[in-house]
Short mmCIF file of C-alpha atoms and ligand atoms in Angstrom, two decimals:
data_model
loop_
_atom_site.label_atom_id
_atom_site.label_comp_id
_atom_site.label_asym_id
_atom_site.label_seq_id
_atom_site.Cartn_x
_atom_site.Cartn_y
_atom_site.Cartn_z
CA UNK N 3 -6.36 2.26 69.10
CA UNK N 4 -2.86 0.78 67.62
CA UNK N 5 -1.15 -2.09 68.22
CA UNK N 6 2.40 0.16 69.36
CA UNK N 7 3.20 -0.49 73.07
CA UNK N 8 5.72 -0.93 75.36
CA UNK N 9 6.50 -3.95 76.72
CA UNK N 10 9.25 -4.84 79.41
CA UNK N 11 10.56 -0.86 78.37
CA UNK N 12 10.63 -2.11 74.94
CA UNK N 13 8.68 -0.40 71.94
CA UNK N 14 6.82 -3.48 70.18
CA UNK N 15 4.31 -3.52 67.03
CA UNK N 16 2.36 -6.30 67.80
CA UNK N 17 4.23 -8.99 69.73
CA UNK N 18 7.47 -7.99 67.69
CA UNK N 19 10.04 -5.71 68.87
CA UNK N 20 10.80 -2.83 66.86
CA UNK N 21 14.77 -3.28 68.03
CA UNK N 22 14.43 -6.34 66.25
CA UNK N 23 13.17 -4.87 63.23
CA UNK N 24 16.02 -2.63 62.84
CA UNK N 25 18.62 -4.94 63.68
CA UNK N 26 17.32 -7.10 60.42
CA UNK N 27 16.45 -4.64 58.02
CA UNK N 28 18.11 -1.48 59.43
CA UNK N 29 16.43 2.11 59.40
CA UNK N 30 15.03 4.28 58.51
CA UNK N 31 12.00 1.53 58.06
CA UNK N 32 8.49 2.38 57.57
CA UNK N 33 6.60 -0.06 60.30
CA UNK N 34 2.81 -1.13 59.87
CA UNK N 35 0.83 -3.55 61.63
CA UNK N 36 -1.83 -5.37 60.00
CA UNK N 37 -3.64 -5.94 63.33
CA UNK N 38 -4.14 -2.06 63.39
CA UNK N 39 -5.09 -2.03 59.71
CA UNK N 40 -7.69 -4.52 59.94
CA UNK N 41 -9.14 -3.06 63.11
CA UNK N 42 -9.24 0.09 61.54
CA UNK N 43 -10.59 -0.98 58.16
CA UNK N 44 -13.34 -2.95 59.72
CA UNK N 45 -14.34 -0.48 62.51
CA UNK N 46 -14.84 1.87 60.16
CA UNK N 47 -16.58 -0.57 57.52
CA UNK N 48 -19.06 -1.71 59.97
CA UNK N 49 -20.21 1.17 61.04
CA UNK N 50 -22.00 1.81 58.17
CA UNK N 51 -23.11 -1.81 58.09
CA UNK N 52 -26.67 -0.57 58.39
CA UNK N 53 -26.77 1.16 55.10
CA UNK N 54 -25.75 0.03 51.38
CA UNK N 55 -22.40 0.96 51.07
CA UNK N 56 -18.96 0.22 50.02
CA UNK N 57 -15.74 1.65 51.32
CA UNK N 58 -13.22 2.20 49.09
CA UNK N 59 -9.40 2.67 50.64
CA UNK N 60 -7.55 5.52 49.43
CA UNK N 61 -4.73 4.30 47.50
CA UNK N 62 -2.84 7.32 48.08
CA UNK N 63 -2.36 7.25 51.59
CA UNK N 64 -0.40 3.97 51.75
CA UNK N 65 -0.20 1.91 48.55
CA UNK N 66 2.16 -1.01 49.01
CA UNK N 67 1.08 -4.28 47.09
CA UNK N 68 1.06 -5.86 50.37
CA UNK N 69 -1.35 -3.49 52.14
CA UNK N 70 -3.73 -3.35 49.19
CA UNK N 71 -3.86 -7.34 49.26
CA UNK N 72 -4.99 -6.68 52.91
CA UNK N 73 -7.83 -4.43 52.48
CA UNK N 74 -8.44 -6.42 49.52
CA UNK N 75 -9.05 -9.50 51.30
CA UNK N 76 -10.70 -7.75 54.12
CA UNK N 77 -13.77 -6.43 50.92
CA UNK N 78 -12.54 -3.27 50.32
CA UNK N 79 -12.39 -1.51 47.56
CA UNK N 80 -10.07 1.27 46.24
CA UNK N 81 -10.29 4.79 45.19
CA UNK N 82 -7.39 5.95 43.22
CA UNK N 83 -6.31 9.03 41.38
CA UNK N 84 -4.12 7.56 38.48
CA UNK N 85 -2.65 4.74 36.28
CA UNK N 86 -0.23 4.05 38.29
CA UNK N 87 -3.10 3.25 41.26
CA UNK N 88 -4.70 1.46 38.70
CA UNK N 89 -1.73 -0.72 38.21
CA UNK N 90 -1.01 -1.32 42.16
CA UNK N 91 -4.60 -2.26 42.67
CA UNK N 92 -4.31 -4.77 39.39
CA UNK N 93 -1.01 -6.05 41.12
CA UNK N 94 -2.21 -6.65 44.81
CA UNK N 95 -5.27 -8.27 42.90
CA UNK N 96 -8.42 -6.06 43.82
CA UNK N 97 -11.61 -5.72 42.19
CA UNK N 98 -12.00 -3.48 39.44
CA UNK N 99 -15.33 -3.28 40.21
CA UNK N 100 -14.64 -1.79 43.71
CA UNK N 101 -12.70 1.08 41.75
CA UNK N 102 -13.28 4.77 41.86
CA UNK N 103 -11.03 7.23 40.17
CA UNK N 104 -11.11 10.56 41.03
CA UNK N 105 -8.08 13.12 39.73
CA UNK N 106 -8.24 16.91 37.93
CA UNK N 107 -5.68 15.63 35.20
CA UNK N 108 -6.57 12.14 33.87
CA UNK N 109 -4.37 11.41 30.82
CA UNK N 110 -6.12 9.76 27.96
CA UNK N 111 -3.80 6.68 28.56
CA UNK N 112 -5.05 6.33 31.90
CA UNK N 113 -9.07 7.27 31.03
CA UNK N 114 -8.42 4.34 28.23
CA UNK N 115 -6.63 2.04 31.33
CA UNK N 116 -9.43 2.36 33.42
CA UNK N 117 -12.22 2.10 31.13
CA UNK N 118 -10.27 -1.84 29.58
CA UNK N 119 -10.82 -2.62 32.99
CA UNK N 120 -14.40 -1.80 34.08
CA UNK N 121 -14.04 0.46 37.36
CA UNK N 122 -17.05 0.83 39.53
CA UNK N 123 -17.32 4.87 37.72
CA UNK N 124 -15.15 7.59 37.15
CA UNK N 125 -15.58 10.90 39.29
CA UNK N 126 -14.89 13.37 36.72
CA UNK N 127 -13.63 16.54 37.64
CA UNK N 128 -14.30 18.98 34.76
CA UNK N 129 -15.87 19.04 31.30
CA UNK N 130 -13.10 18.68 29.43
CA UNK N 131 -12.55 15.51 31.38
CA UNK N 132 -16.18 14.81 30.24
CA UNK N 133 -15.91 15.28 26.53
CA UNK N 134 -12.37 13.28 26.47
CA UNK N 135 -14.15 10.29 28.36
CA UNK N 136 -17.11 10.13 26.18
CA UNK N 137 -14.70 10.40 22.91
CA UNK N 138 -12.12 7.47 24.72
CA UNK N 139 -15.75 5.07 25.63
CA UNK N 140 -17.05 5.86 22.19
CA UNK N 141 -13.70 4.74 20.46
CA UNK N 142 -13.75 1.56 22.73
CA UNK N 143 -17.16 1.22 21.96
CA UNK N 144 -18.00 1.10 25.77
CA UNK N 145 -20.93 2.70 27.78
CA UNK N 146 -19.43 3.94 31.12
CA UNK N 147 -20.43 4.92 34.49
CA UNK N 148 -19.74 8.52 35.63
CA UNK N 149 -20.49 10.67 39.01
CA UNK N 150 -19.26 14.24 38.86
CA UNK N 151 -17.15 15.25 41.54
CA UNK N 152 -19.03 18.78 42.65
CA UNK N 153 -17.27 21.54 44.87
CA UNK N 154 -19.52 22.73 46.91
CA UNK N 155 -17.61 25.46 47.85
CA UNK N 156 -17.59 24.12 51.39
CA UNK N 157 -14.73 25.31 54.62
CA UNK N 158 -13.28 21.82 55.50
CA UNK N 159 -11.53 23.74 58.81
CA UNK N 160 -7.78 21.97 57.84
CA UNK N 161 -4.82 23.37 56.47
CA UNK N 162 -5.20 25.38 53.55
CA UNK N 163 -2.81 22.26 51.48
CA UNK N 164 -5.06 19.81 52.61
CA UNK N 165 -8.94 22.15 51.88
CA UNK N 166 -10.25 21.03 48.61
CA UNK N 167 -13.89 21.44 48.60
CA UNK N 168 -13.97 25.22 48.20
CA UNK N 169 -14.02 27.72 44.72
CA UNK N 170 -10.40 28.82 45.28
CA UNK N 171 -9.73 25.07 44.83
CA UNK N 172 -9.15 23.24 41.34
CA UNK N 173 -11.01 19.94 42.47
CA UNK N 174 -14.51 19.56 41.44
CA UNK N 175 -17.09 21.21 39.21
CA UNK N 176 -19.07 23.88 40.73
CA UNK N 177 -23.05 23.81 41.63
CA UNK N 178 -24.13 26.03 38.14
CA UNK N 179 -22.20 24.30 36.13
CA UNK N 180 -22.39 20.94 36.82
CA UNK N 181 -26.39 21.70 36.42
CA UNK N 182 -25.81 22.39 33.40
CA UNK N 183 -23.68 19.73 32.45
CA UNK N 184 -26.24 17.07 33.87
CA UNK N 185 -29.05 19.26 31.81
CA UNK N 186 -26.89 18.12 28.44
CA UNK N 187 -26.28 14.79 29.22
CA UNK N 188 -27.23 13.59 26.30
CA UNK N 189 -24.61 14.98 24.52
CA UNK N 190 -22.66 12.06 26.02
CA UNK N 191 -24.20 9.18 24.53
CA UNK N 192 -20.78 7.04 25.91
CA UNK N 193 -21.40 7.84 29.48
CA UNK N 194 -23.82 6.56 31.69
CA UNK N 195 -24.33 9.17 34.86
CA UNK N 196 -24.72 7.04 37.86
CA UNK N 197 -23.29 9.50 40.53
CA UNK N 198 -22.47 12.23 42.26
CA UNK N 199 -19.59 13.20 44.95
CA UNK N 200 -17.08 15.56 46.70
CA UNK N 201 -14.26 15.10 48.71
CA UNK N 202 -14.08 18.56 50.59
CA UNK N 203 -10.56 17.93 52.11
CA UNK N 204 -7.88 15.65 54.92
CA UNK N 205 -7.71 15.80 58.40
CA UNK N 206 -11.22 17.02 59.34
CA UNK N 207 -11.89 17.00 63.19
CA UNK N 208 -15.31 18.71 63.09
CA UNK N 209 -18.51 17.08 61.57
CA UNK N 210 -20.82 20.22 60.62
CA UNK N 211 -18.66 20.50 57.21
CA UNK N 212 -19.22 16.86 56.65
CA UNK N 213 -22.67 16.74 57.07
CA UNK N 214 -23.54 19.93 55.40
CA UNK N 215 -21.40 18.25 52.01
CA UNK N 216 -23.42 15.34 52.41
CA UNK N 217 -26.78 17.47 52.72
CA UNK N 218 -25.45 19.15 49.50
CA UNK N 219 -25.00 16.18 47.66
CA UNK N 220 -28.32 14.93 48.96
CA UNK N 221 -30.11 17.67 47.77
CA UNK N 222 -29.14 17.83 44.13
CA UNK N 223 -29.98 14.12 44.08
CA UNK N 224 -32.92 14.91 45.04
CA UNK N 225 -32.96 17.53 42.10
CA UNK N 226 -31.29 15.00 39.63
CA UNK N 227 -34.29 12.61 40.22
CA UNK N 228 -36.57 15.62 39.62
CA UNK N 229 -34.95 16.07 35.99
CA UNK N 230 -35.31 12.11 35.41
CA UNK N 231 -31.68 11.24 35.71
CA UNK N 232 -31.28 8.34 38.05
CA UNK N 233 -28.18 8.29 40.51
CA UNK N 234 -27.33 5.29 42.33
CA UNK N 235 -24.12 6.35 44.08
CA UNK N 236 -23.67 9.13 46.34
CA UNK N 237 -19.56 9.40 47.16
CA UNK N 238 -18.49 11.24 50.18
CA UNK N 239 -14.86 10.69 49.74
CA UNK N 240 -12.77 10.33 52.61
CA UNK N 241 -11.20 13.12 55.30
CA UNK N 242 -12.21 11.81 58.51
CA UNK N 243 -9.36 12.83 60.67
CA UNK N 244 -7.04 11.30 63.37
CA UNK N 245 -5.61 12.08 66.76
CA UNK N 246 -1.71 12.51 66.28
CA UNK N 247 -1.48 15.00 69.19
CA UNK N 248 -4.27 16.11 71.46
CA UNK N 249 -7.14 15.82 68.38
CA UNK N 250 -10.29 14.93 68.99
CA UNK N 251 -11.83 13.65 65.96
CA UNK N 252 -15.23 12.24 65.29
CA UNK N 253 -14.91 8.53 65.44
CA UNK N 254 -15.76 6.29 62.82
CA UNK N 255 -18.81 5.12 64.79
CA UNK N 256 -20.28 9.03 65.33
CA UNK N 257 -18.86 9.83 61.96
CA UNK N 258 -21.19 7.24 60.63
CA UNK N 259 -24.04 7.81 63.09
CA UNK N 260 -24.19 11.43 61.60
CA UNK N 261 -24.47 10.53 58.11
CA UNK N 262 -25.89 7.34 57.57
CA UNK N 263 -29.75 7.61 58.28
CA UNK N 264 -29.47 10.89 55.32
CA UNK N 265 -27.23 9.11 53.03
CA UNK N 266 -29.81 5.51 53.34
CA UNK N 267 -33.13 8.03 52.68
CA UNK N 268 -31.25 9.31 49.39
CA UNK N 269 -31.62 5.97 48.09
CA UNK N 270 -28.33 5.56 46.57
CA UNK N 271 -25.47 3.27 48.03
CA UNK N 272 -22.86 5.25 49.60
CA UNK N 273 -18.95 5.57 48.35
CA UNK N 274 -16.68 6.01 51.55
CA UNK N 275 -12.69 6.91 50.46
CA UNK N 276 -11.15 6.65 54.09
CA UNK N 277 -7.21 6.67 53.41
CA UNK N 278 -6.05 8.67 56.86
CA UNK N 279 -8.00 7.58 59.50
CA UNK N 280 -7.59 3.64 58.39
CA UNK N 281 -3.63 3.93 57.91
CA UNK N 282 -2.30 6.92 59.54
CA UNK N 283 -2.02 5.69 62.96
CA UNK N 284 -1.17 2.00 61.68
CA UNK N 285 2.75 2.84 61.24
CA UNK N 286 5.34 4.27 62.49
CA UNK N 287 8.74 5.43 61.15
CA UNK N 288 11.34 3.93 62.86
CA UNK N 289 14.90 5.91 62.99
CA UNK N 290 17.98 5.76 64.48
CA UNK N 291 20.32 9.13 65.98
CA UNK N 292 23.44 9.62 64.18
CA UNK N 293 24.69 12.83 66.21
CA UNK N 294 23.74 14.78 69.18
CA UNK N 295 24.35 18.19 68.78
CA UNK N 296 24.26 21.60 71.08
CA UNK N 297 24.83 24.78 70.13
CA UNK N 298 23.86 28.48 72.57
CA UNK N 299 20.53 28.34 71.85
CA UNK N 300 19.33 25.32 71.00
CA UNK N 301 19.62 20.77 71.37
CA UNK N 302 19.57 19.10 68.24
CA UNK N 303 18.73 15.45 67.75
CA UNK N 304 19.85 14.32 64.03
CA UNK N 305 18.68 10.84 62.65
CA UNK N 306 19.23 8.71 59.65
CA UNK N 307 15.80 10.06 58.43
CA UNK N 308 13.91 13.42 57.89
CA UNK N 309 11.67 15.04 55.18
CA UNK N 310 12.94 12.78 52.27
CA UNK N 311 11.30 10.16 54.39
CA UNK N 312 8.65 11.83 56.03
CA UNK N 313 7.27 15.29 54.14
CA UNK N 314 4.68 16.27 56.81
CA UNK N 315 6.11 18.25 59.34
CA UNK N 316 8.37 20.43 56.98
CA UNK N 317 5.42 20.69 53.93
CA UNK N 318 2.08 21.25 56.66
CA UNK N 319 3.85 21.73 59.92
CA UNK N 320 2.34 18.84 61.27
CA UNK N 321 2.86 17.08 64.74
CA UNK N 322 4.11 13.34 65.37
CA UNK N 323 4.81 12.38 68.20
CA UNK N 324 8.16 10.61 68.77
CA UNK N 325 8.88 7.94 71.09
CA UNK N 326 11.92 5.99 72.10
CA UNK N 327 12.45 2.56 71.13
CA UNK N 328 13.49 2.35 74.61
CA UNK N 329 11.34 3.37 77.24
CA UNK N 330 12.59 6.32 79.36
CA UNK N 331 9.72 6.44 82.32
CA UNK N 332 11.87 8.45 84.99
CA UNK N 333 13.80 11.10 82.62
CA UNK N 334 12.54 15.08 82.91
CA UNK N 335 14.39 15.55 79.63
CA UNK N 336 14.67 19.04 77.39
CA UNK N 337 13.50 20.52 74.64
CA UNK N 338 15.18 19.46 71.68
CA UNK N 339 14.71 19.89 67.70
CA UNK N 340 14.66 16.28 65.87
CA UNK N 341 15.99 16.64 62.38
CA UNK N 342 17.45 14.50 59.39
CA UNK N 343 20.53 14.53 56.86
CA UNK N 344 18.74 16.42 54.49
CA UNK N 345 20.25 19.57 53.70
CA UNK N 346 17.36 22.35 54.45
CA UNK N 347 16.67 23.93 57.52
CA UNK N 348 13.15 22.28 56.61
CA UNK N 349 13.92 19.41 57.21
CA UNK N 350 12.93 18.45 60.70
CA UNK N 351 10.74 16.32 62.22
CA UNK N 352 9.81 17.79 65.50
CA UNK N 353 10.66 21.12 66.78
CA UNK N 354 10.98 21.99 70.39
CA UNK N 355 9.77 19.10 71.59
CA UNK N 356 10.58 17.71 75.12
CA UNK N 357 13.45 14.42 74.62
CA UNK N 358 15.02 12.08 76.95
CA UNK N 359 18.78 11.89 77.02
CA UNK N 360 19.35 10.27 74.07
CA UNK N 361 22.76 8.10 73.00
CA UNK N 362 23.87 7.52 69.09
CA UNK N 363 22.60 4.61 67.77
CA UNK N 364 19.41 4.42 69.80
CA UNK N 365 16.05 3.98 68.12
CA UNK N 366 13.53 6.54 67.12
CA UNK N 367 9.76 5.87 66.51
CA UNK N 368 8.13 8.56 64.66
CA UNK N 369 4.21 7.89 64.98
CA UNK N 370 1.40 7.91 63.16
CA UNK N 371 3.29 7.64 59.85
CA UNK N 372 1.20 5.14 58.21
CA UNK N 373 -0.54 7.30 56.08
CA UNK N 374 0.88 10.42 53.57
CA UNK N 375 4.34 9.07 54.59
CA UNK N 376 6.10 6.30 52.21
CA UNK N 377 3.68 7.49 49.73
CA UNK N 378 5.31 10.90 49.63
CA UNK N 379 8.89 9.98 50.62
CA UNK N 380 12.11 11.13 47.90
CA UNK N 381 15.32 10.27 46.97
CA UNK N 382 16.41 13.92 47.47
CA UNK N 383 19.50 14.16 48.34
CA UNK N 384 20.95 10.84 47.27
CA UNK N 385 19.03 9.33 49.77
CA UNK N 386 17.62 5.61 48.55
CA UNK N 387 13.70 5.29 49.74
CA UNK N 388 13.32 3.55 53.46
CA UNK N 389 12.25 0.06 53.49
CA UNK N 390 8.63 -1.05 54.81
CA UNK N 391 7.77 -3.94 57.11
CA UNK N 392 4.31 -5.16 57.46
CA UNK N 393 3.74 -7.34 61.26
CA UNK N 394 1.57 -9.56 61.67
CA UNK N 395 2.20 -11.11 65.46
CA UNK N 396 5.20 -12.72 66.11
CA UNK N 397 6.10 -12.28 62.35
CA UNK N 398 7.71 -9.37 60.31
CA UNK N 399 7.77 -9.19 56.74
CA UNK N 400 9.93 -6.81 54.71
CA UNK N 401 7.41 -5.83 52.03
CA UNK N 402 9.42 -3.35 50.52
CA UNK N 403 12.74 -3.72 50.04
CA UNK N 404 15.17 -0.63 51.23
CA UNK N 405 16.78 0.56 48.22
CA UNK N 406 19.96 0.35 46.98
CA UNK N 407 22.45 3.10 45.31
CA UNK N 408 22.16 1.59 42.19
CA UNK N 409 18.00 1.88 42.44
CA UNK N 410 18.94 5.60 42.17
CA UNK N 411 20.61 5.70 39.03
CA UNK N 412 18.80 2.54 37.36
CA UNK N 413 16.64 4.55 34.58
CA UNK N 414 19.19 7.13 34.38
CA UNK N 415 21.34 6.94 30.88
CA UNK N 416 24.39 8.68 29.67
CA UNK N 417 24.15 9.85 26.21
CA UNK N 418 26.68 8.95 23.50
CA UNK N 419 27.99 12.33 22.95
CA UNK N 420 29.44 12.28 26.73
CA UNK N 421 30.91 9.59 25.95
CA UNK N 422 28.24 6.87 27.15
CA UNK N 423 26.71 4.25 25.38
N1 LLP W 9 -10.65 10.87 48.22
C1 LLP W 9 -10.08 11.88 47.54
C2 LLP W 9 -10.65 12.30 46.26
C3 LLP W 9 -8.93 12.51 48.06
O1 LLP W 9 -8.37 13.53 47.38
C4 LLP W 9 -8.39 12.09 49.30
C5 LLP W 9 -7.20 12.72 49.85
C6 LLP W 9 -9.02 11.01 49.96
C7 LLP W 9 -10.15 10.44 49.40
C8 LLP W 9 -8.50 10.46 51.25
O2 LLP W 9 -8.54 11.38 52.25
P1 LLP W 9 -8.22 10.95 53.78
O3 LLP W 9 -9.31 10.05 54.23
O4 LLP W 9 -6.92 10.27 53.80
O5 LLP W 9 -8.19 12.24 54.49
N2 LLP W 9 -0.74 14.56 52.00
C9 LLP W 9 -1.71 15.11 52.91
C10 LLP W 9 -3.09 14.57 52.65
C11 LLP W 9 -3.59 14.80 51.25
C12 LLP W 9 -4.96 14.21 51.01
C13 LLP W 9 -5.33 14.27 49.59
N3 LLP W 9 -6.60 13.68 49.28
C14 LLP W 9 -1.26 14.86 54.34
O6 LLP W 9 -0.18 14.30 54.53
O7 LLP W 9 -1.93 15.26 55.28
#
């Protein structure tokens, strides 16, 4: 459920017109409402409210200051995969100690970021990851908490871009040798074990992958215990997917139904990293047509937007809907390509899809954009990032500015020898 409806004909977020929107901070505009957020964050928190757990938002799915105050203020907490998540949850003001960092390629800048500011643990991905941790704690003469992040070799049934819990993957540590890892732990006197997880990949509709992770995970607890390691934290990291066409995901509720009476008899509190199914459905990119074009074969809408906004149909192939600002009840309409300034033939973002008659200048909304789309937007092309709008109500905030041409060349510098200064 999202707070995007027509009312009067009239596309609205909330009890704001999107028309409105666009007439004030013109497109393309990213378009979230924090009623939809907060729904989402707490219908999925709540679920588990049964079992000792703590639900940490995935950064990377939508990481505006203004959005991680949000789910900060709501009690979330935050996994991240970086630094520079580090430094947007320190900004929006969130609790280290809600922090999880996952991530194949942690820099020893970042390990040393982290570790000044006490995360909850680090999910580390590899033993060279291990060693460089336990050298970085020793230095800062700090003890701290570590899960491994296992790959259970696992079929998430998603796209192969989005899989990440199997061998042919680079995420994780497999079964053998992360047994033998936990076998040596003393050799890492600056790191205290307190966890283990997997994250087996996005967009999952189906549960028995899910469950059979979480079995896994279970298990080698179970086997952890055995060796007289203690583990307090079981992380499941996020994936639960989301309807943007005719899906028909688990929802939160069953999603947590399945899980949590296994995850509560392991003992340990459980680490949820939801990103998707919390933000995806909670924007919208809102564009306006430029040109209407025909040729022989086929209708082309063009926009002021397209994959430097919004990657995922040209990198996955994936399906948004679209829907006019203005409501077109009566209209058979024809099938019709929707596609942006960017020079590719990638770059679309629908393909034979049925539109209305559509004029230049009216207003596109591209749905369930609120997750994997700012995040992963580019100035290719000379094309300055779109600006995002958080609603709340009647009100509208612009919470990122749209940028300017001079954003674009701003750390760019012309050395002396051509002549610049
Ligand atoms: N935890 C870890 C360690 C992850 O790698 C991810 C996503 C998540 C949590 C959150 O997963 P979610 O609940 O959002 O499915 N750009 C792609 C999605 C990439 C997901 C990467 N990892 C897309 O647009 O579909």
């Amino acid at each position: 459920m999202h707070h995007f409806n027509y009312q009067h004909g009239e596309l609205y977020c909330e009890e704001v017109p999107l028309r409105r929107i666009a007439e004030e901070t013109g497109t393309p505009a990213y378009i979230y409402s924090s009623a939809t957020l907060t729904r989402h964050y707490q219908a999925f928190d709540h679920s588990f409210a049964d079992i000792p757990h703590l639900t940490c938002f995935s950064v990377k799915a939508l990481s505006n200051l203004a959005i991680l105050r949000l789910f900060s203020r709501l009690g979330s907490g935050f996994d991240i995969v970086s630094g520079g998540e580090l430094y947007r949850v320190e900004q929006a003001g969130g609790d280290f100690q809600k922090v999880v960092y996952s991530g194949v390629s942690k820099t020893e800048p970042e390990l040393e970021y982290a570790l000044s500011k006490g995360i909850l643990f680090f999910n580390v991905e590899s033993e060279g990851e291990l060693e460089l941790l336990n050298q970085v704690a020793g230095r800062l003469g700090k003890k701290t908490p570590v899960a491994l992040r296992i790959n259970p070799d696992i079929d998430p049934q998603t796209h192969a871009h989005i899989s990440t819990g199997l061998k042919v993957n680079k995420f994780g540590i497999e079964l053998g040798q992360a047994k033998s890892l936990f076998r040596d732990w003393k050799k890492y006197p600056h790191l205290e074990l307190c966890g283990v997880d997997c994250h087996i990949g996005s967009q999952l509709l189906r549960m028995e992958p899910i469950v059979e992770a979480l079995s896994f995970l279970v298990k080698l607890v179970g086997e952890l215990r055995g060796m007289g390691l203690e583990i307090k934290y079981l992380d499941l990291g996020g994936g639960l997917g989301i309807t943007y066409n005719s899906e028909h995901p688990p929802l939160p509720g069953e999603y947590a139904a399945e899980i949590s009476e296994m995850a509560k008899a392991s003992g340990c509190k459980l680490i949820l990293e939801p990103g998707r199914v919390i933000a995806g459905n909670a924007g919208v990119l809102l564009l306006q047509v430029s040109f209407l074009k025909e040729n022989s074969l086929k209708r082309f809408i063009i926009a002021d937007g397209g994959m430097n906004d919004l990657i995922r149909p040209a990198l996955y192939g994936s399906y948004h809907e679209v829907w006019p600002v203005t409501q077109k009840p009566d209209q058979p309409g024809s099938l019709a390509d929707l596609v942006g300034p960017i020079c590719e033939s990638a770059d679309f973002l629908a393909r034979d899809r049925v539109f209305p008659e559509l004029k230049r200048g009216e207003l596109l909304a591209v749905m369930s954009a609120g997750a994997y789309g700012f995040v992963m937007a580019s100035n290719y092309n000379g094309q300055p990032l779109p600006a995002e709008v958080l609603v709340s109500g009647r009100d509208f905030h612009v919470i990122r500015e749209r940028e300017k041409y001079s954003d674009l060349t701003r750390l760019e510098k012309i050395p002396e020898f051509l002549d610049g200064k």
